[in-house]
Amino acid sequence: MVVSKPEKMVAMALDHNLSLENGTKPEDDHRGLIIEEVEGLIKLYENGCVERSLKVMPCVSPFLAQDIEVNARDVFIDKVNNIWARIYVPKCNDYEKCNKFPLMIYFHGGGFCVGSTSWKCYHNFLGKLSSKTRCLIVSVNYRLAPEDRLPAAYEDGMKALIWVKQQAMMSQYSEFWAKYCDFSSIFLGGDSSGANLAYNVALKLGTSDISPLPVKGIILIQPFFGGEERTNSELIKVQSRKSKLSLVASDTYWRLALPSGADRDHPWCNPLGNGTRKLENMKVIICVAEKDILKDRNLELCSVLAKNMGNKVEHLISEGVGHAFHVLDDSQFSKNRKKEMVSHIVDFINQK
């Protein structure tokens, strides 16, 4: 059992043998009614108790198969708030003769409410992404809502960057990975809510001093945004079975993640609602899934950043696949689309 903020909320594993529905409870259940739920992933009860499923996706150790040719290790960033990272370092026969690796700071998805960098799907994806891009990847495990609503995740993202800066400035590197890292070539990345997190952290860089760390670009994979007014891709009555995000789930995640009383036009959810801030001196790639309810929002963000803000923006539409296909869809068709997406990311990173 994981306990967080016991005076307000308690997080625990979800027992799949229970078949509770909204508005129902066993007579001896002290938690009260279920007031919010994303089926199979998370439940919030009247008394503040939070249940998350530990069975939907297994957590795994840093071990990777030999053919991936990447070493991985877990490190703490902030022990007090349990912020940690899984570090992926491409293998090299002779590290002394190898060029140093670019650094990608990556944030996992999960609607800000579920997910972990140790989930098997993320571990496998990021291990292979590190191998293909030849990037050193710092995959950050940040605090989750509703126990820690936004901006907690954004604060954790900034803490990760400050931690990286501390490693870069040490005359003798304390972390095993730092001596292999090219701190002059840094990228922020993430998928779904993790892409939202990367975007909002990138916005903060204009007002925060993380020099001498130059962030060259951001990699946004199906970024999780919303708004009170629905887009055409959100209004599709029959949503694709290929997509792992429904409109109902999206709305629930936002109710759990945003500050109490905020609606979906809050700028953390809808960055286009009251004008869009420029990402200072950064190039951007936005990876869009054709069958994703977020497709229209993602494409609109591409357009606004490129035309109004003057950023160099690339985008890729992966045809025939839905939200989170790159981590949750094991079909051969999806694997082919993922291969194409990773190829575009490699080109993006290697641009001069």
CSV table of C-alpha atoms in Angstrom, one decimal, residues 71-280:
chain,number,residue,atom,x,y,z
A,71,ASN,CA,22.2,0.4,-19.5
A,72,ALA,CA,19.6,1.7,-17.1
A,73,ARG,CA,19.6,2.7,-13.5
A,74,ASP,CA,17.3,4.4,-11.0
A,75,VAL,CA,18.4,7.5,-9.0
A,76,PHE,CA,16.7,9.9,-6.6
A,77,ILE,CA,16.2,13.5,-7.4
A,78,ASP,CA,14.2,14.5,-4.3
A,79,LYS,CA,13.8,11.9,-1.6
A,80,VAL,CA,11.4,14.1,0.4
A,81,ASN,CA,8.8,14.1,-2.3
A,82,ASN,CA,9.8,10.7,-3.8
A,83,ILE,CA,10.8,12.2,-7.1
A,84,TRP,CA,13.2,9.9,-8.9
A,85,ALA,CA,14.4,9.1,-12.4
A,86,ARG,CA,15.3,6.1,-14.5
A,87,ILE,CA,18.5,6.8,-16.5
A,88,TYR,CA,19.1,5.2,-19.8
A,89,VAL,CA,22.7,5.3,-21.2
A,90,PRO,CA,23.5,3.9,-24.6
A,91,LYS,CA,26.2,1.2,-24.5
A,92,CYS,CA,29.6,1.9,-26.1
A,93,ASN,CA,32.6,-0.4,-26.4
A,94,ASP,CA,35.0,2.3,-25.3
A,95,TYR,CA,33.3,5.2,-23.5
A,96,GLU,CA,36.6,7.2,-23.4
A,97,LYS,CA,36.6,7.3,-27.2
A,98,CYS,CA,32.8,7.7,-27.7
A,99,ASN,CA,31.3,11.1,-28.4
A,100,LYS,CA,29.2,12.3,-25.5
A,101,PHE,CA,25.5,11.6,-25.8
A,102,PRO,CA,22.8,14.3,-26.1
A,103,LEU,CA,20.4,14.4,-23.1
A,104,MET,CA,16.6,13.9,-23.2
A,105,ILE,CA,14.6,14.7,-20.1
A,106,TYR,CA,11.4,12.7,-20.5
A,107,PHE,CA,8.0,12.7,-18.7
A,108,HIS,CA,5.6,9.7,-18.8
A,109,GLY,CA,1.9,10.0,-19.6
A,110,GLY,CA,-1.2,9.0,-17.6
A,111,GLY,CA,-3.5,12.1,-17.4
A,112,PHE,CA,-1.4,13.4,-14.5
A,113,CYS,CA,-3.2,10.8,-12.3
A,114,VAL,CA,-1.6,7.4,-13.1
A,115,GLY,CA,1.5,6.1,-14.6
A,116,SER,CA,5.2,5.5,-13.7
A,117,THR,CA,8.5,5.6,-15.4
A,118,SER,CA,8.9,2.0,-14.2
A,119,TRP,CA,5.8,0.8,-16.0
A,120,LYS,CA,6.9,-2.0,-18.4
A,121,CYS,CA,5.5,-0.2,-21.4
A,122,TYR,CA,7.5,3.0,-20.7
A,123,HIS,CA,10.7,1.1,-19.7
A,124,ASN,CA,10.7,-0.9,-23.0
A,125,PHE,CA,9.9,2.2,-25.1
A,126,LEU,CA,12.5,4.5,-23.6
A,127,GLY,CA,15.2,1.8,-23.6
A,128,LYS,CA,14.7,1.4,-27.3
A,129,LEU,CA,14.3,5.1,-27.9
A,130,SER,CA,17.7,5.7,-26.1
A,131,SER,CA,19.3,3.1,-28.4
A,132,LYS,CA,17.8,4.5,-31.6
A,133,THR,CA,18.4,8.2,-30.9
A,134,ARG,CA,21.8,7.6,-29.1
A,135,CYS,CA,20.5,9.9,-26.4
A,136,LEU,CA,21.0,9.6,-22.7
A,137,ILE,CA,17.5,9.7,-21.3
A,138,VAL,CA,16.5,10.9,-17.8
A,139,SER,CA,12.9,9.6,-17.3
A,140,VAL,CA,11.3,11.4,-14.4
A,141,ASN,CA,8.8,10.0,-12.0
A,142,TYR,CA,6.8,12.9,-10.7
A,143,ARG,CA,4.0,13.4,-8.2
A,144,LEU,CA,0.4,12.5,-9.3
A,145,ALA,CA,-3.0,14.0,-8.8
A,146,PRO,CA,-5.4,14.2,-7.1
A,147,GLU,CA,-3.2,13.9,-4.0
A,148,ASP,CA,-0.9,16.5,-5.6
A,149,ARG,CA,-2.8,18.6,-8.1
A,150,LEU,CA,-1.1,20.8,-10.7
A,151,PRO,CA,1.3,22.6,-10.6
A,152,ALA,CA,3.0,19.8,-8.5
A,153,ALA,CA,4.0,17.9,-11.6
A,154,TYR,CA,5.4,21.1,-13.2
A,155,GLU,CA,7.4,21.9,-10.1
A,156,ASP,CA,8.8,18.4,-10.2
A,157,GLY,CA,9.8,18.8,-13.8
A,158,MET,CA,11.7,22.0,-12.9
A,159,LYS,CA,13.3,20.2,-10.0
A,160,ALA,CA,14.6,17.6,-12.5
A,161,LEU,CA,16.1,20.3,-14.6
A,162,ILE,CA,17.8,22.0,-11.6
A,163,TRP,CA,19.1,18.6,-10.6
A,164,VAL,CA,20.6,18.0,-14.0
A,165,LYS,CA,22.1,21.5,-13.8
A,166,GLN,CA,23.7,20.6,-10.5
A,167,GLN,CA,25.3,17.5,-12.1
A,168,ALA,CA,26.6,19.5,-15.1
A,169,MET,CA,28.3,22.1,-12.8
A,170,MET,CA,30.2,19.6,-10.6
A,171,SER,CA,33.9,19.4,-11.3
A,172,GLN,CA,33.8,15.7,-10.5
A,173,TYR,CA,30.6,14.1,-11.6
A,174,SER,CA,28.8,12.4,-8.7
A,175,GLU,CA,26.3,10.6,-10.9
A,176,PHE,CA,27.5,7.6,-13.1
A,177,TRP,CA,25.8,9.0,-16.2
A,178,ALA,CA,27.0,12.6,-16.1
A,179,LYS,CA,30.5,12.0,-17.5
A,180,TYR,CA,28.9,10.5,-20.7
A,181,CYS,CA,26.5,13.4,-21.2
A,182,ASP,CA,26.7,16.3,-23.6
A,183,PHE,CA,25.2,19.1,-21.5
A,184,SER,CA,25.3,21.5,-24.4
A,185,SER,CA,22.6,19.4,-26.2
A,186,ILE,CA,19.5,19.0,-24.1
A,187,PHE,CA,15.9,18.2,-25.2
A,188,LEU,CA,12.7,18.0,-23.2
A,189,GLY,CA,10.2,15.3,-24.2
A,190,GLY,CA,7.1,13.4,-23.1
A,191,ASP,CA,3.9,11.8,-24.2
A,192,SER,CA,0.3,12.7,-23.4
A,193,SER,CA,0.3,14.4,-19.9
A,194,GLY,CA,4.1,14.1,-20.0
A,195,ALA,CA,4.2,16.1,-23.2
A,196,ASN,CA,1.9,18.7,-21.5
A,197,LEU,CA,4.4,18.7,-18.6
A,198,ALA,CA,7.4,19.1,-21.0
A,199,TYR,CA,5.6,22.0,-22.7
A,200,ASN,CA,4.8,23.9,-19.5
A,201,VAL,CA,8.3,23.3,-18.1
A,202,ALA,CA,9.7,24.7,-21.4
A,203,LEU,CA,7.5,27.8,-20.9
A,204,LYS,CA,9.1,28.3,-17.5
A,205,LEU,CA,12.6,28.4,-18.9
A,206,GLY,CA,12.2,32.0,-20.0
A,207,THR,CA,11.8,33.1,-16.4
A,208,SER,CA,14.1,30.6,-14.7
A,209,ASP,CA,17.9,30.5,-14.6
A,210,ILE,CA,19.0,27.1,-15.5
A,211,SER,CA,22.1,28.3,-17.4
A,212,PRO,CA,24.5,26.9,-18.5
A,213,LEU,CA,21.9,24.3,-19.7
A,214,PRO,CA,20.7,25.1,-23.2
A,215,VAL,CA,17.4,23.3,-24.1
A,216,LYS,CA,17.6,23.0,-27.9
A,217,GLY,CA,14.1,21.6,-28.4
A,218,ILE,CA,11.0,19.8,-27.2
A,219,ILE,CA,9.5,16.5,-28.3
A,220,LEU,CA,5.8,16.4,-27.7
A,221,ILE,CA,4.1,13.0,-28.4
A,222,GLN,CA,0.3,13.3,-28.5
A,223,PRO,CA,0.3,16.1,-26.0
A,224,PHE,CA,-2.6,16.1,-23.5
A,225,PHE,CA,-4.6,19.4,-23.7
A,226,GLY,CA,-8.2,20.3,-23.5
A,227,GLY,CA,-10.8,23.1,-23.4
A,228,GLU,CA,-14.4,23.8,-22.7
A,229,GLU,CA,-15.3,24.1,-26.4
A,230,ARG,CA,-15.1,20.7,-28.1
A,231,THR,CA,-13.0,20.1,-31.2
A,232,ASN,CA,-14.2,18.0,-34.2
A,233,SER,CA,-12.0,15.1,-33.2
A,234,GLU,CA,-13.4,15.1,-29.7
A,235,LEU,CA,-17.0,15.2,-31.0
A,236,ILE,CA,-16.7,12.0,-33.0
A,237,LYS,CA,-19.6,9.9,-31.6
A,238,VAL,CA,-18.0,6.5,-32.2
A,239,GLN,CA,-14.4,6.7,-30.9
A,240,SER,CA,-11.8,4.5,-32.4
A,241,ARG,CA,-11.0,1.3,-30.5
A,242,LYS,CA,-7.4,1.9,-31.4
A,243,SER,CA,-7.3,4.9,-29.0
A,244,LYS,CA,-6.5,4.5,-25.4
A,245,LEU,CA,-8.1,7.8,-24.4
A,246,SER,CA,-11.8,8.5,-24.4
A,247,LEU,CA,-13.4,11.9,-24.0
A,248,VAL,CA,-15.0,10.8,-20.7
A,249,ALA,CA,-11.6,9.7,-19.3
A,250,SER,CA,-10.0,12.9,-20.5
A,251,ASP,CA,-12.5,15.1,-18.7
A,252,THR,CA,-12.1,13.0,-15.5
A,253,TYR,CA,-8.4,13.4,-15.6
A,254,TRP,CA,-8.7,17.1,-15.9
A,255,ARG,CA,-11.2,17.3,-13.0
A,256,LEU,CA,-8.7,15.4,-10.8
A,257,ALA,CA,-5.6,17.2,-12.0
A,258,LEU,CA,-6.5,20.9,-12.2
A,259,PRO,CA,-6.7,23.1,-9.1
A,260,SER,CA,-10.1,22.9,-7.4
A,261,GLY,CA,-12.6,25.1,-9.1
A,262,ALA,CA,-10.7,25.4,-12.4
A,263,ASP,CA,-12.3,24.5,-15.7
A,264,ARG,CA,-10.8,23.2,-18.9
A,265,ASP,CA,-10.0,26.7,-20.1
A,266,HIS,CA,-7.3,27.0,-17.5
A,267,PRO,CA,-4.1,27.7,-19.3
A,268,TRP,CA,-2.5,24.5,-18.0
A,269,CYS,CA,-5.2,22.6,-19.9
A,270,ASN,CA,-6.0,25.0,-22.7
A,271,PRO,CA,-2.8,27.0,-23.7
A,272,LEU,CA,-4.6,28.5,-26.7
A,273,GLY,CA,-7.5,29.9,-24.7
A,274,ASN,CA,-5.9,33.3,-23.8
A,275,GLY,CA,-3.1,33.6,-26.2
A,276,THR,CA,0.0,31.3,-26.5
A,277,ARG,CA,3.4,32.2,-25.0
A,278,LYS,CA,6.5,31.7,-27.2
A,279,LEU,CA,8.9,28.9,-26.4
A,280,GLU,CA,12.2,30.8,-26.3
